[in-house]
Amino acid sequence: MAFTYSARSRAIEPFHVMALLARANQLQADGHDVIHLEIGEPDFTTAAPIVAAGQAALAAGHTSYTAARGLPALREAIAGFYQQRYNLSIDPQRILITPGGSGALLLASSLLVDPGKHWLLADPGYPCNRHFLRLVEGAAQLVPVGPEVRYQLTPELVERYWDSQSVGALVASPANPTGTVLSREELAGLSRTLKERGGHLVVDEIYHGLTYGLDAASVLEVDDEAFVLNSFSKYFGMTGWRLGWLVAPPEAVPELEKLAQNLYISAPSMAQHAALACFQADTLAILEERRAAFAQRRDYLLPALRELGFKIAVEPEGAFYLYADISAFGGDAFAFCQHFLETEHVAFTPGLDFGRYLATQHVRFAYTQDLPRLEQAVERIARGLKTWQASHAL
Ligand SMILES: Cc1ncc(COP(=O)(O)O)c(C=O)c1O
């Protein structure tokens, strides 16, 4: 039988890196030592106190649904974290626990996007954002951003790209794939510009905690009406537990709760119990050690790649990615990634996965491997560049 799939489903692009990942796994199965720099996931497993709390929750029989908004104790713990880290007093009633930051994105887009309405997004950016918009029949208005604006939307860009169908902007700080952070003043500028236009501001703060040499400001410090996505995946190292949260203005919460009830009933119960251990001093000490390890990796890989001729115009201050311009080497980014995978068994992601703007001349490296492994990767990349350049002389 020939199935007919919805136009909305057909409009969603797969991750291009998946084809490379499948090939990487094949090479690995054939006995090759593949260095994975393509995956947007910390290499550390979940910290022991969180795992222990999860095991205890299972043993205690916490296997049922929770309230759609999430466990009250977890919402209070998150509010406490805002107080401690940002000196912000957030009413726990404004916090909804979601299945990953992805669940928070689903809630926010279901709440805020009407068919045909435009949302401004930075290009390059996290690809799922525009796909979530498409699923709710909205449209991403991709705004090309380069190093001159540190790959972030600015008030000027919002003014320039805003049209009669625009209703909001979604930004990420730190951003994927570029790792750049929006300052408190920049967030305030965006918030003001959107308010002047009656638009919503959604800020993805899921890489908060993974910033190096600074702490990222939350948009909630300057705008109480913004929607904030966050996650236990990255800083808290719980990708597979599928847990995140959304902070919303108080009046939006009942509507979001209704959506949560219908879309997924509740976030995973045992994950929520496990996450209660995230905010303990012993857990935070482990997470801070990991943050220091990521900083060290960035401080190694960034100059090492620049030395090889990769152009990384803006020093990323957060997340665990380096977004590099490969135009000095000639050729197309996807073929470039294929070349390094096939000849040197190093996997990284082509720019096409993050948008359109100059995508074929960029690649993303995730420093989700330890230092010795990164050093090996750099050796292999140096060697692979020679063979690439031999066939792609400019
Ligand atoms: C910018 C950004 N937002 C959201 C997500 C979703 O992550 P999760 O659903 O694991 O919280 C990711 C995952 O890589 C991301 O990079």
PDB file of N, CA and C in Angstrom, residues 42-44 179 207 209-215 234-235 286-304 315-322 366-371 374-375:
ATOM      1  N   PRO A  42      26.930  15.594  25.757  1.00  0.00           N
ATOM      2  CA  PRO A  42      28.133  15.446  26.590  1.00  0.00           C
ATOM      3  C   PRO A  42      28.584  13.986  26.619  1.00  0.00           C
ATOM      4  N   ASP A  43      29.896  13.768  26.634  1.00  0.00           N
ATOM      5  CA  ASP A  43      30.410  12.392  26.692  1.00  0.00           C
ATOM      6  C   ASP A  43      30.331  11.820  28.100  1.00  0.00           C
ATOM      7  N   PHE A  44      30.136  12.684  29.105  1.00  0.00           N
ATOM      8  CA  PHE A  44      30.057  12.208  30.480  1.00  0.00           C
ATOM      9  C   PHE A  44      28.719  11.494  30.693  1.00  0.00           C
ATOM     10  N   GLY A 179      27.895  28.650  19.704  1.00  0.00           N
ATOM     11  CA  GLY A 179      28.354  28.812  21.085  1.00  0.00           C
ATOM     12  C   GLY A 179      28.370  30.251  21.574  1.00  0.00           C
ATOM     13  N   TYR A 207      21.829  25.654  27.099  1.00  0.00           N
ATOM     14  CA  TYR A 207      23.266  25.478  27.340  1.00  0.00           C
ATOM     15  C   TYR A 207      23.758  26.327  28.510  1.00  0.00           C
ATOM     16  N   GLY A 209      25.004  27.248  32.063  1.00  0.00           N
ATOM     17  CA  GLY A 209      25.849  26.390  32.923  1.00  0.00           C
ATOM     18  C   GLY A 209      27.083  25.965  32.152  1.00  0.00           C
ATOM     19  N   LEU A 210      26.966  25.817  30.845  1.00  0.00           N
ATOM     20  CA  LEU A 210      28.129  25.473  30.035  1.00  0.00           C
ATOM     21  C   LEU A 210      28.631  26.736  29.339  1.00  0.00           C
ATOM     22  N   THR A 211      29.134  27.661  30.148  1.00  0.00           N
ATOM     23  CA  THR A 211      29.758  28.872  29.615  1.00  0.00           C
ATOM     24  C   THR A 211      31.108  28.982  30.294  1.00  0.00           C
ATOM     25  N   TYR A 212      32.051  29.601  29.590  1.00  0.00           N
ATOM     26  CA  TYR A 212      33.432  29.553  30.044  1.00  0.00           C
ATOM     27  C   TYR A 212      33.959  30.962  30.252  1.00  0.00           C
ATOM     28  N   GLY A 213      34.274  31.241  31.511  1.00  0.00           N
ATOM     29  CA  GLY A 213      34.793  32.561  31.847  1.00  0.00           C
ATOM     30  C   GLY A 213      33.703  33.581  32.106  1.00  0.00           C
ATOM     31  N   LEU A 214      32.459  33.160  32.025  1.00  0.00           N
ATOM     32  CA  LEU A 214      31.349  34.064  32.342  1.00  0.00           C
ATOM     33  C   LEU A 214      30.126  33.217  32.667  1.00  0.00           C
ATOM     34  N   ASP A 215      29.133  33.820  33.301  1.00  0.00           N
ATOM     35  CA  ASP A 215      27.853  33.147  33.491  1.00  0.00           C
ATOM     36  C   ASP A 215      26.857  33.843  32.579  1.00  0.00           C
ATOM     37  N   LYS A 234      22.051  19.042  29.032  1.00  0.00           N
ATOM     38  CA  LYS A 234      23.419  19.423  28.697  1.00  0.00           C
ATOM     39  C   LYS A 234      24.257  19.679  29.948  1.00  0.00           C
ATOM     40  N   TYR A 235      23.997  20.763  30.683  1.00  0.00           N
ATOM     41  CA  TYR A 235      24.790  21.032  31.890  1.00  0.00           C
ATOM     42  C   TYR A 235      24.600  19.901  32.910  1.00  0.00           C
ATOM     43  N   ILE A 286      30.335  18.126  40.883  1.00  0.00           N
ATOM     44  CA  ILE A 286      30.709  17.267  39.731  1.00  0.00           C
ATOM     45  C   ILE A 286      30.451  18.031  38.424  1.00  0.00           C
ATOM     46  N   LEU A 287      29.295  18.679  38.351  1.00  0.00           N
ATOM     47  CA  LEU A 287      28.935  19.382  37.107  1.00  0.00           C
ATOM     48  C   LEU A 287      29.901  20.537  36.836  1.00  0.00           C
ATOM     49  N   GLU A 288      30.354  21.178  37.891  1.00  0.00           N
ATOM     50  CA  GLU A 288      31.308  22.281  37.702  1.00  0.00           C
ATOM     51  C   GLU A 288      32.668  21.762  37.238  1.00  0.00           C
ATOM     52  N   GLU A 289      33.038  20.560  37.717  1.00  0.00           N
ATOM     53  CA  GLU A 289      34.289  19.950  37.220  1.00  0.00           C
ATOM     54  C   GLU A 289      34.172  19.671  35.725  1.00  0.00           C
ATOM     55  N   ARG A 290      33.023  19.204  35.319  1.00  0.00           N
ATOM     56  CA  ARG A 290      32.819  18.890  33.903  1.00  0.00           C
ATOM     57  C   ARG A 290      32.854  20.166  33.063  1.00  0.00           C
ATOM     58  N   ARG A 291      32.253  21.201  33.635  1.00  0.00           N
ATOM     59  CA  ARG A 291      32.284  22.490  32.928  1.00  0.00           C
ATOM     60  C   ARG A 291      33.735  22.935  32.720  1.00  0.00           C
ATOM     61  N   ALA A 292      34.561  22.750  33.752  1.00  0.00           N
ATOM     62  CA  ALA A 292      35.978  23.137  33.637  1.00  0.00           C
ATOM     63  C   ALA A 292      36.652  22.282  32.561  1.00  0.00           C
ATOM     64  N   ALA A 293      36.260  21.010  32.474  1.00  0.00           N
ATOM     65  CA  ALA A 293      36.849  20.134  31.444  1.00  0.00           C
ATOM     66  C   ALA A 293      36.451  20.626  30.046  1.00  0.00           C
ATOM     67  N   PHE A 294      35.212  21.017  29.883  1.00  0.00           N
ATOM     68  CA  PHE A 294      34.780  21.553  28.580  1.00  0.00           C
ATOM     69  C   PHE A 294      35.563  22.824  28.235  1.00  0.00           C
ATOM     70  N   ALA A 295      35.777  23.667  29.240  1.00  0.00           N
ATOM     71  CA  ALA A 295      36.529  24.912  29.000  1.00  0.00           C
ATOM     72  C   ALA A 295      37.937  24.584  28.507  1.00  0.00           C
ATOM     73  N   GLN A 296      38.550  23.597  29.148  1.00  0.00           N
ATOM     74  CA  GLN A 296      39.908  23.175  28.761  1.00  0.00           C
ATOM     75  C   GLN A 296      39.925  22.664  27.327  1.00  0.00           C
ATOM     76  N   ARG A 297      38.910  21.893  26.995  1.00  0.00           N
ATOM     77  CA  ARG A 297      38.841  21.338  25.631  1.00  0.00           C
ATOM     78  C   ARG A 297      38.702  22.466  24.609  1.00  0.00           C
ATOM     79  N   ARG A 298      37.812  23.401  24.916  1.00  0.00           N
ATOM     80  CA  ARG A 298      37.652  24.535  23.986  1.00  0.00           C
ATOM     81  C   ARG A 298      38.972  25.273  23.838  1.00  0.00           C
ATOM     82  N   ASP A 299      39.626  25.482  24.958  1.00  0.00           N
ATOM     83  CA  ASP A 299      40.868  26.255  24.922  1.00  0.00           C
ATOM     84  C   ASP A 299      41.974  25.519  24.180  1.00  0.00           C
ATOM     85  N   TYR A 300      41.850  24.207  24.063  1.00  0.00           N
ATOM     86  CA  TYR A 300      42.802  23.458  23.243  1.00  0.00           C
ATOM     87  C   TYR A 300      42.368  23.476  21.766  1.00  0.00           C
ATOM     88  N   LEU A 301      41.112  23.103  21.531  1.00  0.00           N
ATOM     89  CA  LEU A 301      40.680  22.848  20.150  1.00  0.00           C
ATOM     90  C   LEU A 301      40.575  24.123  19.306  1.00  0.00           C
ATOM     91  N   LEU A 302      40.119  25.202  19.917  1.00  0.00           N
ATOM     92  CA  LEU A 302      39.933  26.445  19.156  1.00  0.00           C
ATOM     93  C   LEU A 302      41.246  26.919  18.510  1.00  0.00           C
ATOM     94  N   PRO A 303      42.314  27.126  19.287  1.00  0.00           N
ATOM     95  CA  PRO A 303      43.563  27.554  18.625  1.00  0.00           C
ATOM     96  C   PRO A 303      44.129  26.481  17.706  1.00  0.00           C
ATOM     97  N   ALA A 304      43.941  25.193  18.062  1.00  0.00           N
ATOM     98  CA  ALA A 304      44.512  24.122  17.227  1.00  0.00           C
ATOM     99  C   ALA A 304      43.860  24.136  15.840  1.00  0.00           C
ATOM    100  N   GLU A 315      35.072  33.903  19.124  1.00  0.00           N
ATOM    101  CA  GLU A 315      35.385  32.921  20.163  1.00  0.00           C
ATOM    102  C   GLU A 315      34.089  32.515  20.860  1.00  0.00           C
ATOM    103  N   PRO A 316      33.736  31.225  20.786  1.00  0.00           N
ATOM    104  CA  PRO A 316      32.489  30.807  21.432  1.00  0.00           C
ATOM    105  C   PRO A 316      32.654  30.821  22.950  1.00  0.00           C
ATOM    106  N   GLU A 317      31.651  31.346  23.622  1.00  0.00           N
ATOM    107  CA  GLU A 317      31.740  31.463  25.083  1.00  0.00           C
ATOM    108  C   GLU A 317      30.986  30.361  25.803  1.00  0.00           C
ATOM    109  N   GLY A 318      30.267  29.526  25.040  1.00  0.00           N
ATOM    110  CA  GLY A 318      29.477  28.510  25.713  1.00  0.00           C
ATOM    111  C   GLY A 318      29.129  27.343  24.811  1.00  0.00           C
ATOM    112  N   ALA A 319      28.268  26.445  25.330  1.00  0.00           N
ATOM    113  CA  ALA A 319      27.909  25.166  24.692  1.00  0.00           C
ATOM    114  C   ALA A 319      29.181  24.328  24.506  1.00  0.00           C
ATOM    115  N   PHE A 320      29.208  23.385  23.574  1.00  0.00           N
ATOM    116  CA  PHE A 320      30.451  22.632  23.353  1.00  0.00           C
ATOM    117  C   PHE A 320      30.709  22.445  21.864  1.00  0.00           C
ATOM    118  N   TYR A 321      30.553  23.570  21.147  1.00  0.00           N
ATOM    119  CA  TYR A 321      30.693  23.518  19.695  1.00  0.00           C
ATOM    120  C   TYR A 321      31.659  24.583  19.179  1.00  0.00           C
ATOM    121  N   LEU A 322      32.305  24.261  18.063  1.00  0.00           N
ATOM    122  CA  LEU A 322      33.062  25.255  17.304  1.00  0.00           C
ATOM    123  C   LEU A 322      32.493  25.232  15.889  1.00  0.00           C
ATOM    124  N   ALA A 366      31.988  19.239  17.683  1.00  0.00           N
ATOM    125  CA  ALA A 366      31.529  19.171  19.081  1.00  0.00           C
ATOM    126  C   ALA A 366      32.697  18.640  19.913  1.00  0.00           C
ATOM    127  N   TYR A 367      33.099  19.401  20.926  1.00  0.00           N
ATOM    128  CA  TYR A 367      34.225  18.906  21.740  1.00  0.00           C
ATOM    129  C   TYR A 367      33.713  18.057  22.892  1.00  0.00           C
ATOM    130  N   THR A 368      33.020  16.999  22.482  1.00  0.00           N
ATOM    131  CA  THR A 368      32.438  16.061  23.441  1.00  0.00           C
ATOM    132  C   THR A 368      33.315  14.811  23.573  1.00  0.00           C
ATOM    133  N   GLN A 369      34.615  15.010  23.478  1.00  0.00           N
ATOM    134  CA  GLN A 369      35.595  13.934  23.690  1.00  0.00           C
ATOM    135  C   GLN A 369      36.678  14.500  24.594  1.00  0.00           C
ATOM    136  N   ASP A 370      37.409  13.602  25.273  1.00  0.00           N
ATOM    137  CA  ASP A 370      38.410  14.122  26.202  1.00  0.00           C
ATOM    138  C   ASP A 370      39.634  14.671  25.443  1.00  0.00           C
ATOM    139  N   LEU A 371      40.507  15.344  26.182  1.00  0.00           N
ATOM    140  CA  LEU A 371      41.637  16.042  25.549  1.00  0.00           C
ATOM    141  C   LEU A 371      42.534  15.138  24.702  1.00  0.00           C
ATOM    142  N   LEU A 374      40.889  14.544  21.534  1.00  0.00           N
ATOM    143  CA  LEU A 374      40.866  15.748  20.690  1.00  0.00           C
ATOM    144  C   LEU A 374      42.231  15.951  20.034  1.00  0.00           C
ATOM    145  N   GLU A 375      43.288  15.642  20.780  1.00  0.00           N
ATOM    146  CA  GLU A 375      44.633  15.791  20.214  1.00  0.00           C
ATOM    147  C   GLU A 375      44.821  14.834  19.034  1.00  0.00           C
TER     148      GLU A 375
END
